[in-house]
Amino acid sequence: MINKLEQLKEEAIKKIKEIKNLDALQNLEKQYLGRKGELTAILRGIADLSIDDKKKIGRLSNEVKNELKENFLKIKNIIEARASDASFVDVSLPGKTIEQGSVHPISQMINDLDDLFSKMGFMVLDGPELESDHYNFTALNIPADHPARDMQDTFYIDKENKKGELDMVMRTHTSPMQVRAMQKYGAPLRCVVPGRVFRNEATDATHDTTFDQIEGLMIGEDISLANLSAVLKEVLHGLFDEELEVRIRPGYFPFVELGLEFDVACTICKGAKCPACKHTGWLEMIGAGMVHPEVLKYGGIDSKKYSGFAFGIGLTRLAMMKHKIDDIRLFNSGDLKFLKQF
Ligand code: FA5
């Protein structure tokens, strides 16, 4: 019986210490010290003991009872004091789990491209998303009213400049950084510019209104398309684990003389034609060419001495092909089910 009492005491004290509210404390007190409680149940067996044992057990049970009462009272006081103290923080409560995010697939792609181009000696530059009409179009050999402006449906900003002109646009491509970089760094020059661009597009599986491009520019003496081809090959090799099939065809951009477009065979259907490649087997991926002498002139570079290539890669489409995502709109959807896969 002595053992039982000791065991009961230890067990009760342990439980009392874990109690966090008054209701639970009251229930526990009833469980041990109430009329039908566990201590009373043990003492019921006392009648069968000798007088000596009765005395011993009686004394011990009183001690246990008092000790438990003291413990109940102590914890009750603590709980009541906490309840009346508004600043109390229960550090023993489990904390809220903070969900760990992951790097957005577009940011991952930018990081990978930055690394690959840096290794080839390209500076990584950043440009303004709100751009002047001058850098977005005029300095790229697309004067006002030139039909080529219609190639990129533009968000014009409703704010006049000092001359009363509406001349700010959400940049439609990363190409405005070509002239900005030439003006700042001169020739020779090697730079890339990743970033967001904006177009007033009807969206579909491969077109969004906000997407990312990476511009590339290399100016020097005797730069040719062979250099462009070598650089792009190196980058695509570095990015993709699989071999990409690439198709090159002529393309028109007013800021290059000899313009090219690069298509990539759809990695989702492997060229077999699917909704993601609009059943063509190919995805238009890169616009490129040799920088137009007019653009070099705007950049303050002598076009007789220097030549260069430029390209604009559809970075979001590249991410589509790398991760085999069949709808470009998922990247900006903010859908956690999509984002948690990366
Ligand atoms: C341009 O934006 C040129 N600035 C590229 C360039 C740079 C040409 C330097 C010559 C020299 P384009 O509009 O074709 O070109 O866009 C380039 C790439 O961006 C496309 O090949 C495609 O991969 C991607 N792209 C274009 N429009 C969209 C869109 N609405 N949604 C997603 N990606 C797009």
Coordinates of C-alpha atoms and ligand atoms in Angstrom, one line a residue:
M1 CA 0.0 0.0 0.0
I2 CA 3.0 2.3 0.8
N3 CA 4.2 1.7 -2.7
K4 CA 0.8 2.4 -4.2
L5 CA 0.6 5.7 -2.3
E6 CA 4.1 6.8 -3.4
Q7 CA 3.3 5.8 -7.0
L8 CA 0.1 7.8 -6.9
K9 CA 1.8 10.8 -5.5
E10 CA 4.5 10.8 -8.2
E11 CA 2.0 10.3 -11.0
A12 CA -0.3 13.0 -9.7
I13 CA 2.5 15.6 -9.3
K14 CA 3.7 14.9 -12.8
K15 CA 0.3 15.4 -14.2
I16 CA -0.4 18.6 -12.2
K17 CA 2.8 20.2 -13.6
E18 CA 1.5 19.6 -17.1
I19 CA -1.8 21.3 -16.6
K20 CA -2.4 24.6 -18.4
N21 CA -6.0 25.6 -17.4
L22 CA -8.2 25.7 -14.4
D23 CA -10.9 23.3 -15.7
A24 CA -8.4 20.6 -16.3
L25 CA -6.8 21.2 -12.9
Q26 CA -10.2 20.9 -11.2
N27 CA -10.9 17.6 -13.0
L28 CA -7.5 16.3 -12.0
E29 CA -8.0 17.3 -8.4
K30 CA -11.3 15.4 -8.4
Q31 CA -9.7 12.4 -10.0
Y32 CA -7.1 12.1 -7.2
L33 CA -8.6 13.7 -4.1
G34 CA -12.4 13.6 -4.7
R35 CA -14.8 11.4 -2.8
K36 CA -14.6 8.8 -5.5
G37 CA -10.9 9.7 -6.2
E38 CA -7.9 7.4 -6.5
L39 CA -6.5 8.3 -3.1
T40 CA -9.8 7.5 -1.4
A41 CA -10.0 4.2 -3.3
I42 CA -6.6 3.2 -1.9
L43 CA -7.6 4.1 1.6
R44 CA -10.6 1.9 1.4
G45 CA -8.4 -1.1 1.9
I46 CA -7.0 0.3 5.2
A47 CA -9.7 -1.5 7.3
D48 CA -8.0 -4.9 6.8
L49 CA -4.6 -3.7 8.2
S50 CA -3.1 -4.1 11.7
I51 CA -3.4 -1.1 14.1
D52 CA 0.3 -0.3 13.5
D53 CA 0.0 -0.4 9.8
K54 CA -3.2 1.6 9.9
K55 CA -1.4 4.3 11.8
K56 CA 1.5 4.3 9.3
I57 CA -0.6 4.3 6.2
G58 CA -3.0 6.9 7.7
R59 CA -0.1 9.2 8.4
L60 CA 1.4 8.7 4.9
S61 CA -1.9 9.2 3.2
N62 CA -2.4 12.4 5.0
E63 CA 1.1 13.6 3.9
V64 CA 0.4 12.6 0.3
K65 CA -3.0 14.4 0.4
N66 CA -1.5 17.5 1.8
E67 CA 1.4 17.5 -0.6
L68 CA -1.0 17.1 -3.6
K69 CA -3.2 19.8 -2.3
E70 CA -0.2 22.1 -2.0
N71 CA 0.8 21.3 -5.6
F72 CA -2.8 21.9 -6.9
L73 CA -2.9 25.2 -5.1
K74 CA 0.5 26.2 -6.5
I75 CA -0.4 25.5 -10.1
K76 CA -3.8 27.2 -9.6
N77 CA -2.1 30.4 -8.4
I78 CA 0.3 30.3 -11.4
I79 CA -2.6 29.8 -13.9
E80 CA -4.6 32.6 -12.4
A81 CA -1.6 35.0 -12.3
R82 CA -0.9 34.2 -16.1
A83 CA -4.6 34.9 -16.9
S84 CA -4.5 38.3 -15.3
D85 CA -1.1 39.3 -16.9
A86 CA -1.8 40.5 -20.5
S87 CA 1.9 40.5 -21.3
F88 CA 2.4 36.9 -20.4
V89 CA 3.8 34.8 -23.2
D90 CA 3.7 31.1 -22.6
V91 CA 7.0 30.0 -24.2
S92 CA 6.2 26.4 -23.5
L93 CA 3.4 26.4 -26.1
P94 CA 4.3 24.9 -29.5
G95 CA 5.2 27.6 -32.0
K96 CA 3.5 28.1 -35.4
T97 CA 5.2 26.2 -38.1
I98 CA 6.6 28.6 -40.7
E99 CA 6.3 27.1 -44.1
Q100 CA 9.5 27.1 -46.1
G101 CA 9.2 28.4 -49.6
S102 CA 11.4 27.8 -52.6
V103 CA 13.0 29.9 -55.2
H104 CA 10.5 30.7 -58.0
P105 CA 11.3 28.7 -61.2
I106 CA 11.8 32.0 -63.1
S107 CA 14.3 33.3 -60.5
Q108 CA 16.1 29.9 -60.7
M109 CA 16.3 30.3 -64.4
I110 CA 17.7 33.8 -64.1
N111 CA 20.3 32.6 -61.5
D112 CA 21.4 29.8 -63.9
L113 CA 21.6 32.1 -66.9
D114 CA 23.5 34.7 -64.9
D115 CA 26.0 32.0 -63.9
L116 CA 26.5 30.7 -67.4
F117 CA 26.9 34.1 -69.0
S118 CA 29.2 35.4 -66.2
K119 CA 31.5 32.4 -66.9
M120 CA 31.8 33.7 -70.5
G121 CA 32.7 37.2 -69.4
F122 CA 29.3 38.9 -69.7
M123 CA 28.3 41.5 -67.2
V124 CA 24.8 41.1 -65.7
L125 CA 22.9 44.3 -65.8
D126 CA 19.5 45.4 -64.6
G127 CA 17.3 47.9 -66.4
P128 CA 14.1 49.9 -65.7
E129 CA 10.7 48.2 -66.2
L130 CA 9.2 51.6 -66.8
E131 CA 11.1 52.8 -69.8
S132 CA 11.1 55.9 -72.1
D133 CA 9.6 55.6 -75.5
H134 CA 13.1 56.7 -76.7
Y135 CA 15.0 53.7 -75.4
N136 CA 12.2 51.2 -76.0
F137 CA 11.6 52.2 -79.6
T138 CA 13.4 55.2 -81.1
A139 CA 16.9 54.4 -80.1
L140 CA 16.3 50.9 -81.5
N141 CA 15.7 52.2 -84.9
I142 CA 11.9 52.2 -84.5
P143 CA 10.9 55.9 -85.0
A144 CA 7.4 57.2 -84.0
D145 CA 4.7 56.1 -86.4
H146 CA 6.9 53.3 -87.8
P147 CA 4.7 50.2 -88.4
A148 CA 7.2 48.1 -86.5
R149 CA 5.9 49.6 -83.3
D150 CA 2.8 47.5 -83.8
M151 CA 4.9 44.3 -83.5
Q152 CA 4.8 44.8 -79.7
D153 CA 1.4 45.8 -78.3
T154 CA 2.4 48.4 -75.7
F155 CA 1.2 49.7 -72.4
Y156 CA 1.7 53.4 -72.6
I157 CA 1.8 55.3 -69.3
D158 CA -0.7 58.1 -69.0
K159 CA 1.7 60.7 -67.8
E160 CA 3.1 63.5 -70.0
N161 CA 6.8 64.6 -70.0
K162 CA 7.9 68.2 -69.9
K163 CA 7.3 68.6 -73.6
G164 CA 3.7 67.4 -73.1
E165 CA 4.4 64.1 -74.8
L166 CA 3.3 60.7 -73.6
D167 CA 6.7 59.0 -73.6
M168 CA 6.8 56.4 -70.9
V169 CA 6.0 52.8 -71.5
M170 CA 6.1 49.5 -69.6
R171 CA 9.1 48.1 -71.5
T172 CA 8.0 45.6 -74.2
H173 CA 11.3 43.9 -74.3
T174 CA 14.7 44.0 -72.6
S175 CA 16.3 45.5 -75.8
P176 CA 16.2 49.1 -74.5
M177 CA 19.2 48.1 -72.3
Q178 CA 21.3 47.7 -75.5
V179 CA 21.7 51.4 -76.0
R180 CA 21.7 52.2 -72.3
A181 CA 24.6 49.8 -71.9
M182 CA 26.5 51.1 -74.9
Q183 CA 26.2 54.6 -73.7
K184 CA 27.4 53.7 -70.2
Y185 CA 30.2 51.2 -71.0
G186 CA 31.2 51.9 -74.6
A187 CA 33.0 49.2 -76.7
P188 CA 34.1 46.5 -76.4
L189 CA 31.2 45.2 -74.4
R190 CA 29.6 42.0 -73.2
C191 CA 26.5 42.1 -71.1
V192 CA 23.2 40.3 -70.4
V193 CA 20.0 41.8 -69.0
P194 CA 17.4 39.5 -67.5
G195 CA 14.1 41.0 -66.5
R196 CA 10.3 41.4 -66.8
V197 CA 8.7 42.8 -69.9
F198 CA 5.0 43.7 -70.6
R199 CA 2.7 43.4 -73.6
N200 CA -0.9 44.0 -74.1
E201 CA -1.4 40.5 -75.4
A202 CA -4.4 38.1 -75.5
T203 CA -3.0 35.3 -73.4
D204 CA -2.8 31.7 -74.2
A205 CA -0.6 28.7 -73.4
T206 CA 2.6 30.4 -74.7
H207 CA 1.7 34.1 -74.4
D208 CA 1.4 36.1 -71.3
T209 CA 1.1 39.9 -70.7
T210 CA 4.0 39.8 -68.2
F211 CA 6.9 37.6 -68.9
D212 CA 10.7 37.5 -68.6
Q213 CA 13.4 37.9 -71.3
I214 CA 17.1 37.9 -71.1
E215 CA 18.9 40.3 -73.5
G216 CA 22.4 39.6 -74.6
L217 CA 24.8 42.0 -76.3
M218 CA 28.4 41.5 -77.4
I219 CA 30.2 44.4 -79.2
G220 CA 33.8 44.2 -80.4
E221 CA 36.0 44.1 -83.4
D222 CA 35.2 41.3 -85.9
I223 CA 32.2 40.0 -84.0
S224 CA 30.1 37.7 -86.2
L225 CA 27.1 35.4 -86.2
A226 CA 29.6 32.6 -85.5
N227 CA 30.1 34.1 -82.0
L228 CA 26.4 34.4 -81.5
S229 CA 25.9 30.8 -82.4
A230 CA 28.7 29.6 -80.1
V231 CA 27.4 31.6 -77.1
L232 CA 23.8 30.4 -77.5
K233 CA 24.9 26.8 -78.0
E234 CA 27.0 26.9 -74.8
V235 CA 24.1 28.4 -72.8
L236 CA 21.5 25.9 -74.0
H237 CA 23.9 23.1 -73.3
G238 CA 24.5 24.4 -69.8
L239 CA 20.8 24.8 -69.0
F240 CA 19.3 21.6 -70.4
D241 CA 20.2 18.0 -69.4
E242 CA 18.7 16.8 -72.7
E243 CA 19.8 17.6 -76.2
L244 CA 17.6 20.4 -77.6
E245 CA 16.7 20.5 -81.3
V246 CA 17.0 24.1 -82.5
R247 CA 15.7 25.6 -85.8
I248 CA 17.1 28.9 -87.1
R249 CA 15.1 31.1 -89.6
P250 CA 15.3 34.7 -90.8
G251 CA 13.4 37.2 -88.6
Y252 CA 12.7 40.9 -88.8
F253 CA 13.6 43.3 -86.1
P254 CA 14.4 46.9 -87.0
F255 CA 17.3 47.0 -84.5
V256 CA 19.3 44.3 -86.2
E257 CA 20.6 44.0 -89.7
L258 CA 20.4 40.4 -90.6
G259 CA 17.8 39.2 -88.1
L260 CA 17.2 35.7 -87.0
E261 CA 14.7 33.7 -84.9
F262 CA 15.5 30.5 -83.1
D263 CA 12.8 28.0 -82.4
V264 CA 13.2 25.1 -80.0
A265 CA 11.5 21.7 -80.6
C266 CA 8.8 21.3 -77.9
T267 CA 10.3 19.2 -75.1
I268 CA 6.8 18.3 -73.9
C269 CA 5.7 16.4 -77.0
K270 CA 9.3 16.0 -78.4
G271 CA 8.0 17.6 -81.7
A272 CA 5.0 15.3 -81.9
K273 CA 2.7 18.4 -81.7
C274 CA 0.7 19.2 -78.6
P275 CA -1.4 22.1 -77.2
A276 CA 1.7 23.7 -75.6
C277 CA 3.4 24.2 -79.0
K278 CA 0.1 24.9 -80.7
H279 CA 0.4 21.6 -82.5
T280 CA 3.4 22.8 -84.5
G281 CA 6.1 20.9 -82.6
W282 CA 8.2 24.1 -82.2
L283 CA 8.3 27.0 -79.8
E284 CA 9.6 30.5 -80.9
M285 CA 12.3 31.1 -78.3
I286 CA 14.9 33.7 -79.3
G287 CA 15.1 36.8 -81.5
A288 CA 18.6 37.8 -82.5
G289 CA 20.9 39.3 -85.1
M290 CA 23.8 41.7 -85.8
V291 CA 23.3 45.1 -84.1
H292 CA 22.1 47.7 -86.7
P293 CA 24.6 50.5 -87.3
E294 CA 21.9 53.0 -86.4
V295 CA 21.6 51.5 -83.0
L296 CA 25.4 51.5 -82.5
K297 CA 25.2 55.2 -83.4
Y298 CA 22.5 55.9 -80.8
G299 CA 24.8 54.1 -78.3
G300 CA 27.8 56.3 -79.3
I301 CA 29.8 53.4 -80.8
D302 CA 31.7 53.7 -84.1
S303 CA 30.0 51.3 -86.4
K304 CA 33.0 51.3 -88.8
K305 CA 35.3 49.9 -86.1
Y306 CA 32.9 47.8 -84.1
S307 CA 30.2 45.3 -84.8
G308 CA 28.1 43.1 -82.5
F309 CA 25.4 40.7 -82.0
A310 CA 22.3 41.0 -79.8
F311 CA 19.7 38.5 -78.8
G312 CA 16.5 38.4 -76.7
I313 CA 15.6 35.0 -75.2
G314 CA 12.0 34.3 -74.0
L315 CA 13.2 33.3 -70.6
T316 CA 9.7 32.2 -69.4
R317 CA 9.3 30.0 -72.4
L318 CA 12.7 28.6 -71.8
A319 CA 11.6 27.7 -68.2
M320 CA 8.4 26.1 -69.8
M321 CA 10.6 23.9 -71.9
K322 CA 13.1 23.1 -69.1
H323 CA 10.4 22.0 -66.6
K324 CA 7.9 20.7 -69.3
I325 CA 5.2 23.1 -68.2
D326 CA 2.4 23.2 -70.7
D327 CA 0.9 26.6 -69.9
I328 CA 3.0 29.8 -69.4
R329 CA 0.3 31.5 -67.3
L330 CA 1.1 29.1 -64.4
F331 CA 4.4 31.0 -63.7
N332 CA 2.6 34.2 -62.6
S333 CA -0.5 32.5 -61.2
G334 CA 0.8 32.4 -57.6
D335 CA -0.7 28.9 -57.4
L336 CA 1.1 27.2 -54.5
K337 CA 0.3 23.7 -55.9
F338 CA 2.4 24.7 -58.9
L339 CA 5.1 26.5 -57.1
K340 CA 5.7 23.8 -54.5
Q341 CA 7.0 21.5 -57.2
F342 CA 10.2 23.6 -57.6
Ligands
FA5_1 C1 11.9 40.8 -79.1 O1 11.4 41.0 -78.0 C2 13.3 41.3 -79.4 N1 13.6 42.4 -78.5 C3 14.3 40.2 -79.4 C4 15.6 40.6 -80.0 C5 16.6 41.1 -79.2 C6 15.8 40.5 -81.4 C7 17.9 41.5 -79.8 C8 17.0 40.9 -82.0 C9 18.1 41.4 -81.2 P1 10.2 39.0 -79.7 O2 9.0 39.9 -79.7 O3 10.2 38.0 -80.8 O4 11.5 39.8 -79.9 O5 10.3 38.3 -78.3 C10 11.5 37.5 -78.0 C11 11.1 36.2 -77.4 O6 10.3 36.5 -76.2 C12 10.2 35.3 -78.2 O7 11.0 34.5 -79.1 C13 9.5 34.5 -77.2 O8 10.3 33.5 -76.7 C14 9.3 35.5 -76.1 N2 7.9 36.1 -76.1 C15 7.5 37.0 -77.0 N3 6.2 37.4 -76.7 C16 5.8 36.6 -75.6 C17 4.7 36.5 -74.8 N4 3.6 37.3 -75.0 N5 4.7 35.7 -73.7 C18 5.8 34.9 -73.5 N6 6.9 35.0 -74.2 C19 7.0 35.8 -75.2

